[in-house]
Amino acid sequence: MKDLGKAKVCIGLEIERDRTAKTLSLTQTKYASKVLERFGMSTCNPSLTPLEQGHTTTISTENDSETNAPYREAVGSLMYLMVGTRPDLAYGIGKLSQHSANPCESHWAGVKRVMRYVQGTRNLGIVFDNKSKSPELFGFSDADWAGCSDSRKSTSGYVFKFCGGAIS
């Protein structure tokens, strides 16, 4: 065995520890940049939100034009980013991934909107702080009421935070 020093990168997660501020931050800046470059969005204008307010995704009909864009690959790449360090992408990616079997141009526009959001926030990640002497675990949950206009099913979500950072 050999001591390689402090961990800086582990399975694509960039680790930064600040002992004076008692924080640990996890980011995926390099991966986010690679995803944007792979799908031709590295020079796009940033967006302030992943999806437009009140954005609804509907099932493609025969009149919609199907897209030849790499929809599944883009959603999967963004999903890896979401699972690793970007829980703020969860709602948008969850809604867009429902249409992986039959995406249309409006769904591809939604994926591009999420990528524009990632362009403006690629340095964001999860920050854990240990400023208090007793770390606390917090949980939050919410659901919409029959939010899907096609099936009238509800969408629920939750977040659990430990030391200020989302863990689930």
mmCIF file of N, CA, C and O in Angstrom, residues 81-131:
data_model
loop_
_atom_site.group_PDB
_atom_site.id
_atom_site.type_symbol
_atom_site.label_atom_id
_atom_site.label_comp_id
_atom_site.label_asym_id
_atom_site.label_seq_id
_atom_site.Cartn_x
_atom_site.Cartn_y
_atom_site.Cartn_z
ATOM 1 N N LEU A 81 -25.166 12.922 -13.232
ATOM 2 C CA LEU A 81 -24.825 14.176 -12.563
ATOM 3 C C LEU A 81 -25.781 14.420 -11.399
ATOM 4 O O LEU A 81 -25.364 14.807 -10.299
ATOM 5 N N MET A 82 -27.053 14.178 -11.599
ATOM 6 C CA MET A 82 -28.079 14.369 -10.580
ATOM 7 C C MET A 82 -27.852 13.444 -9.378
ATOM 8 O O MET A 82 -27.920 13.875 -8.231
ATOM 9 N N VAL A 83 -27.571 12.194 -9.634
ATOM 10 C CA VAL A 83 -27.394 11.224 -8.556
ATOM 11 C C VAL A 83 -26.123 11.519 -7.757
ATOM 12 O O VAL A 83 -26.098 11.346 -6.540
ATOM 13 N N GLY A 84 -25.083 11.991 -8.435
ATOM 14 C CA GLY A 84 -23.814 12.231 -7.754
ATOM 15 C C GLY A 84 -23.823 13.451 -6.853
ATOM 16 O O GLY A 84 -23.609 13.345 -5.638
ATOM 17 N N THR A 85 -24.067 14.623 -7.407
ATOM 18 C CA THR A 85 -23.924 15.851 -6.619
ATOM 19 C C THR A 85 -24.961 16.920 -6.906
ATOM 20 O O THR A 85 -24.883 18.009 -6.347
ATOM 21 N N ARG A 86 -25.933 16.656 -7.764
ATOM 22 C CA ARG A 86 -26.855 17.710 -8.166
ATOM 23 C C ARG A 86 -28.321 17.325 -7.954
ATOM 24 O O ARG A 86 -29.068 17.094 -8.906
ATOM 25 N N PRO A 87 -28.767 17.250 -6.694
ATOM 26 C CA PRO A 87 -30.173 16.909 -6.458
ATOM 27 C C PRO A 87 -31.144 17.979 -6.970
ATOM 28 O O PRO A 87 -32.329 17.709 -7.116
ATOM 29 N N ASP A 88 -30.642 19.173 -7.298
ATOM 30 C CA ASP A 88 -31.507 20.219 -7.842
ATOM 31 C C ASP A 88 -32.014 19.870 -9.243
ATOM 32 O O ASP A 88 -32.981 20.464 -9.718
ATOM 33 N N LEU A 89 -31.417 18.897 -9.882
ATOM 34 C CA LEU A 89 -31.847 18.467 -11.215
ATOM 35 C C LEU A 89 -32.888 17.349 -11.172
ATOM 36 O O LEU A 89 -33.432 16.973 -12.214
ATOM 37 N N ALA A 90 -33.179 16.822 -9.992
ATOM 38 C CA ALA A 90 -33.993 15.611 -9.866
ATOM 39 C C ALA A 90 -35.388 15.757 -10.468
ATOM 40 O O ALA A 90 -35.847 14.872 -11.188
ATOM 41 N N TYR A 91 -36.075 16.839 -10.189
ATOM 42 C CA TYR A 91 -37.442 16.975 -10.686
ATOM 43 C C TYR A 91 -37.461 17.046 -12.210
ATOM 44 O O TYR A 91 -38.212 16.329 -12.865
ATOM 45 N N GLY A 92 -36.626 17.903 -12.770
ATOM 46 C CA GLY A 92 -36.609 18.069 -14.222
ATOM 47 C C GLY A 92 -36.209 16.804 -14.950
ATOM 48 O O GLY A 92 -36.854 16.404 -15.925
ATOM 49 N N ILE A 93 -35.167 16.150 -14.483
ATOM 50 C CA ILE A 93 -34.714 14.918 -15.127
ATOM 51 C C ILE A 93 -35.746 13.810 -14.936
ATOM 52 O O ILE A 93 -35.990 13.008 -15.838
ATOM 53 N N GLY A 94 -36.382 13.760 -13.779
ATOM 54 C CA GLY A 94 -37.425 12.764 -13.548
ATOM 55 C C GLY A 94 -38.581 12.915 -14.522
ATOM 56 O O GLY A 94 -39.088 11.935 -15.062
ATOM 57 N N LYS A 95 -39.006 14.155 -14.746
ATOM 58 C CA LYS A 95 -40.101 14.399 -15.685
ATOM 59 C C LYS A 95 -39.687 14.067 -17.119
ATOM 60 O O LYS A 95 -40.446 13.461 -17.871
ATOM 61 N N LEU A 96 -38.490 14.469 -17.507
ATOM 62 C CA LEU A 96 -38.040 14.228 -18.878
ATOM 63 C C LEU A 96 -37.740 12.754 -19.146
ATOM 64 O O LEU A 96 -37.920 12.278 -20.264
ATOM 65 N N SER A 97 -37.302 12.025 -18.132
ATOM 66 C CA SER A 97 -36.972 10.609 -18.341
ATOM 67 C C SER A 97 -38.221 9.763 -18.573
ATOM 68 O O SER A 97 -38.121 8.650 -19.080
ATOM 69 N N GLN A 98 -39.393 10.270 -18.235
ATOM 70 C CA GLN A 98 -40.628 9.528 -18.474
ATOM 71 C C GLN A 98 -40.917 9.371 -19.964
ATOM 72 O O GLN A 98 -41.733 8.556 -20.352
ATOM 73 N N HIS A 99 -40.243 10.150 -20.795
ATOM 74 C CA HIS A 99 -40.520 10.139 -22.232
ATOM 75 C C HIS A 99 -39.372 9.538 -23.047
ATOM 76 O O HIS A 99 -39.264 9.798 -24.237
ATOM 77 N N SER A 100 -38.538 8.740 -22.401
ATOM 78 C CA SER A 100 -37.381 8.158 -23.093
ATOM 79 C C SER A 100 -37.784 7.198 -24.206
ATOM 80 O O SER A 100 -37.046 7.029 -25.172
ATOM 81 N N ALA A 101 -38.913 6.555 -24.084
ATOM 82 C CA ALA A 101 -39.335 5.594 -25.100
ATOM 83 C C ALA A 101 -39.791 6.269 -26.385
ATOM 84 O O ALA A 101 -39.598 5.724 -27.473
ATOM 85 N N ASN A 102 -40.391 7.455 -26.292
ATOM 86 C CA ASN A 102 -40.932 8.112 -27.477
ATOM 87 C C ASN A 102 -40.792 9.637 -27.341
ATOM 88 O O ASN A 102 -41.787 10.345 -27.218
ATOM 89 N N PRO A 103 -39.565 10.142 -27.371
ATOM 90 C CA PRO A 103 -39.399 11.596 -27.197
ATOM 91 C C PRO A 103 -39.756 12.367 -28.464
ATOM 92 O O PRO A 103 -39.628 11.860 -29.574
ATOM 93 N N CYS A 104 -40.217 13.579 -28.285
ATOM 94 C CA CYS A 104 -40.488 14.457 -29.424
ATOM 95 C C CYS A 104 -39.652 15.726 -29.262
ATOM 96 O O CYS A 104 -38.864 15.851 -28.320
ATOM 97 N N GLU A 105 -39.811 16.642 -30.160
ATOM 98 C CA GLU A 105 -38.994 17.866 -30.155
ATOM 99 C C GLU A 105 -39.171 18.674 -28.876
ATOM 100 O O GLU A 105 -38.224 19.268 -28.382
ATOM 101 N N SER A 106 -40.379 18.716 -28.320
ATOM 102 C CA SER A 106 -40.589 19.489 -27.091
ATOM 103 C C SER A 106 -39.849 18.866 -25.909
ATOM 104 O O SER A 106 -39.363 19.577 -25.031
ATOM 105 N N HIS A 107 -39.725 17.545 -25.893
ATOM 106 C CA HIS A 107 -38.978 16.883 -24.831
ATOM 107 C C HIS A 107 -37.480 17.176 -24.984
ATOM 108 O O HIS A 107 -36.778 17.407 -24.002
ATOM 109 N N TRP A 108 -36.979 17.152 -26.216
ATOM 110 C CA TRP A 108 -35.572 17.465 -26.463
ATOM 111 C C TRP A 108 -35.283 18.914 -26.068
ATOM 112 O O TRP A 108 -34.227 19.216 -25.524
ATOM 113 N N ALA A 109 -36.245 19.813 -26.310
ATOM 114 C CA ALA A 109 -36.078 21.204 -25.888
ATOM 115 C C ALA A 109 -35.981 21.291 -24.364
ATOM 116 O O ALA A 109 -35.224 22.111 -23.829
ATOM 117 N N GLY A 110 -36.718 20.432 -23.653
ATOM 118 C CA GLY A 110 -36.619 20.386 -22.194
ATOM 119 C C GLY A 110 -35.257 19.926 -21.726
ATOM 120 O O GLY A 110 -34.699 20.460 -20.761
ATOM 121 N N VAL A 111 -34.684 18.923 -22.407
ATOM 122 C CA VAL A 111 -33.335 18.449 -22.055
ATOM 123 C C VAL A 111 -32.315 19.560 -22.298
ATOM 124 O O VAL A 111 -31.414 19.781 -21.486
ATOM 125 N N LYS A 112 -32.474 20.265 -23.411
ATOM 126 C CA LYS A 112 -31.550 21.364 -23.697
ATOM 127 C C LYS A 112 -31.685 22.476 -22.660
ATOM 128 O O LYS A 112 -30.691 23.110 -22.290
ATOM 129 N N ARG A 113 -32.890 22.703 -22.148
ATOM 130 C CA ARG A 113 -33.084 23.702 -21.098
ATOM 131 C C ARG A 113 -32.340 23.286 -19.828
ATOM 132 O O ARG A 113 -31.711 24.108 -19.176
ATOM 133 N N VAL A 114 -32.403 22.016 -19.465
ATOM 134 C CA VAL A 114 -31.673 21.522 -18.291
ATOM 135 C C VAL A 114 -30.173 21.698 -18.509
ATOM 136 O O VAL A 114 -29.442 22.112 -17.595
ATOM 137 N N MET A 115 -29.692 21.425 -19.722
ATOM 138 C CA MET A 115 -28.268 21.605 -20.007
ATOM 139 C C MET A 115 -27.864 23.077 -19.924
ATOM 140 O O MET A 115 -26.759 23.391 -19.481
ATOM 141 N N ARG A 116 -28.740 23.961 -20.339
ATOM 142 C CA ARG A 116 -28.454 25.397 -20.203
ATOM 143 C C ARG A 116 -28.355 25.786 -18.727
ATOM 144 O O ARG A 116 -27.543 26.620 -18.340
ATOM 145 N N TYR A 117 -29.179 25.167 -17.881
ATOM 146 C CA TYR A 117 -29.100 25.397 -16.436
ATOM 147 C C TYR A 117 -27.773 24.873 -15.889
ATOM 148 O O TYR A 117 -27.122 25.535 -15.090
ATOM 149 N N VAL A 118 -27.378 23.696 -16.334
ATOM 150 C CA VAL A 118 -26.093 23.126 -15.900
ATOM 151 C C VAL A 118 -24.945 24.024 -16.349
ATOM 152 O O VAL A 118 -23.969 24.218 -15.618
ATOM 153 N N GLN A 119 -25.046 24.608 -17.537
ATOM 154 C CA GLN A 119 -24.013 25.530 -18.038
ATOM 155 C C GLN A 119 -23.784 26.680 -17.046
ATOM 156 O O GLN A 119 -22.657 27.056 -16.773
ATOM 157 N N GLY A 120 -24.849 27.230 -16.506
ATOM 158 C CA GLY A 120 -24.718 28.351 -15.584
ATOM 159 C C GLY A 120 -24.388 27.959 -14.160
ATOM 160 O O GLY A 120 -23.990 28.799 -13.358
ATOM 161 N N THR A 121 -24.551 26.670 -13.832
ATOM 162 C CA THR A 121 -24.351 26.234 -12.442
ATOM 163 C C THR A 121 -23.397 25.048 -12.333
ATOM 164 O O THR A 121 -23.492 24.283 -11.380
ATOM 165 N N ARG A 122 -22.500 24.901 -13.283
ATOM 166 C CA ARG A 122 -21.666 23.690 -13.298
ATOM 167 C C ARG A 122 -20.733 23.576 -12.096
ATOM 168 O O ARG A 122 -20.264 22.501 -11.778
ATOM 169 N N ASN A 123 -20.474 24.667 -11.387
ATOM 170 C CA ASN A 123 -19.605 24.620 -10.211
ATOM 171 C C ASN A 123 -20.358 24.276 -8.932
ATOM 172 O O ASN A 123 -19.745 24.156 -7.875
ATOM 173 N N LEU A 124 -21.675 24.136 -9.008
ATOM 174 C CA LEU A 124 -22.450 23.801 -7.808
ATOM 175 C C LEU A 124 -22.276 22.340 -7.446
ATOM 176 O O LEU A 124 -21.975 21.507 -8.286
ATOM 177 N N GLY A 125 -22.496 22.051 -6.186
ATOM 178 C CA GLY A 125 -22.418 20.684 -5.696
ATOM 179 C C GLY A 125 -23.039 20.605 -4.325
ATOM 180 O O GLY A 125 -23.860 21.443 -3.943
ATOM 181 N N ILE A 126 -22.627 19.634 -3.547
ATOM 182 C CA ILE A 126 -23.141 19.437 -2.193
ATOM 183 C C ILE A 126 -22.071 19.887 -1.213
ATOM 184 O O ILE A 126 -20.913 19.497 -1.326
ATOM 185 N N VAL A 127 -22.468 20.707 -0.262
ATOM 186 C CA VAL A 127 -21.542 21.204 0.756
ATOM 187 C C VAL A 127 -22.012 20.715 2.114
ATOM 188 O O VAL A 127 -23.153 20.959 2.518
ATOM 189 N N PHE A 128 -21.141 20.011 2.810
ATOM 190 C CA PHE A 128 -21.403 19.559 4.173
ATOM 191 C C PHE A 128 -20.615 20.457 5.114
ATOM 192 O O PHE A 128 -19.418 20.659 4.914
ATOM 193 N N ASP A 129 -21.292 20.983 6.138
ATOM 194 C CA ASP A 129 -20.558 21.781 7.126
ATOM 195 C C ASP A 129 -20.725 21.145 8.501
ATOM 196 O O ASP A 129 -21.724 20.525 8.802
ATOM 197 N N ASN A 130 -19.712 21.295 9.317
ATOM 198 C CA ASN A 130 -19.711 20.712 10.651
ATOM 199 C C ASN A 130 -19.486 21.819 11.672
ATOM 200 O O ASN A 130 -18.643 21.705 12.538
ATOM 201 N N LYS A 131 -20.238 22.901 11.541
ATOM 202 C CA LYS A 131 -20.055 24.039 12.437
ATOM 203 C C LYS A 131 -20.712 23.807 13.786
ATOM 204 O O LYS A 131 -20.270 24.330 14.790
#
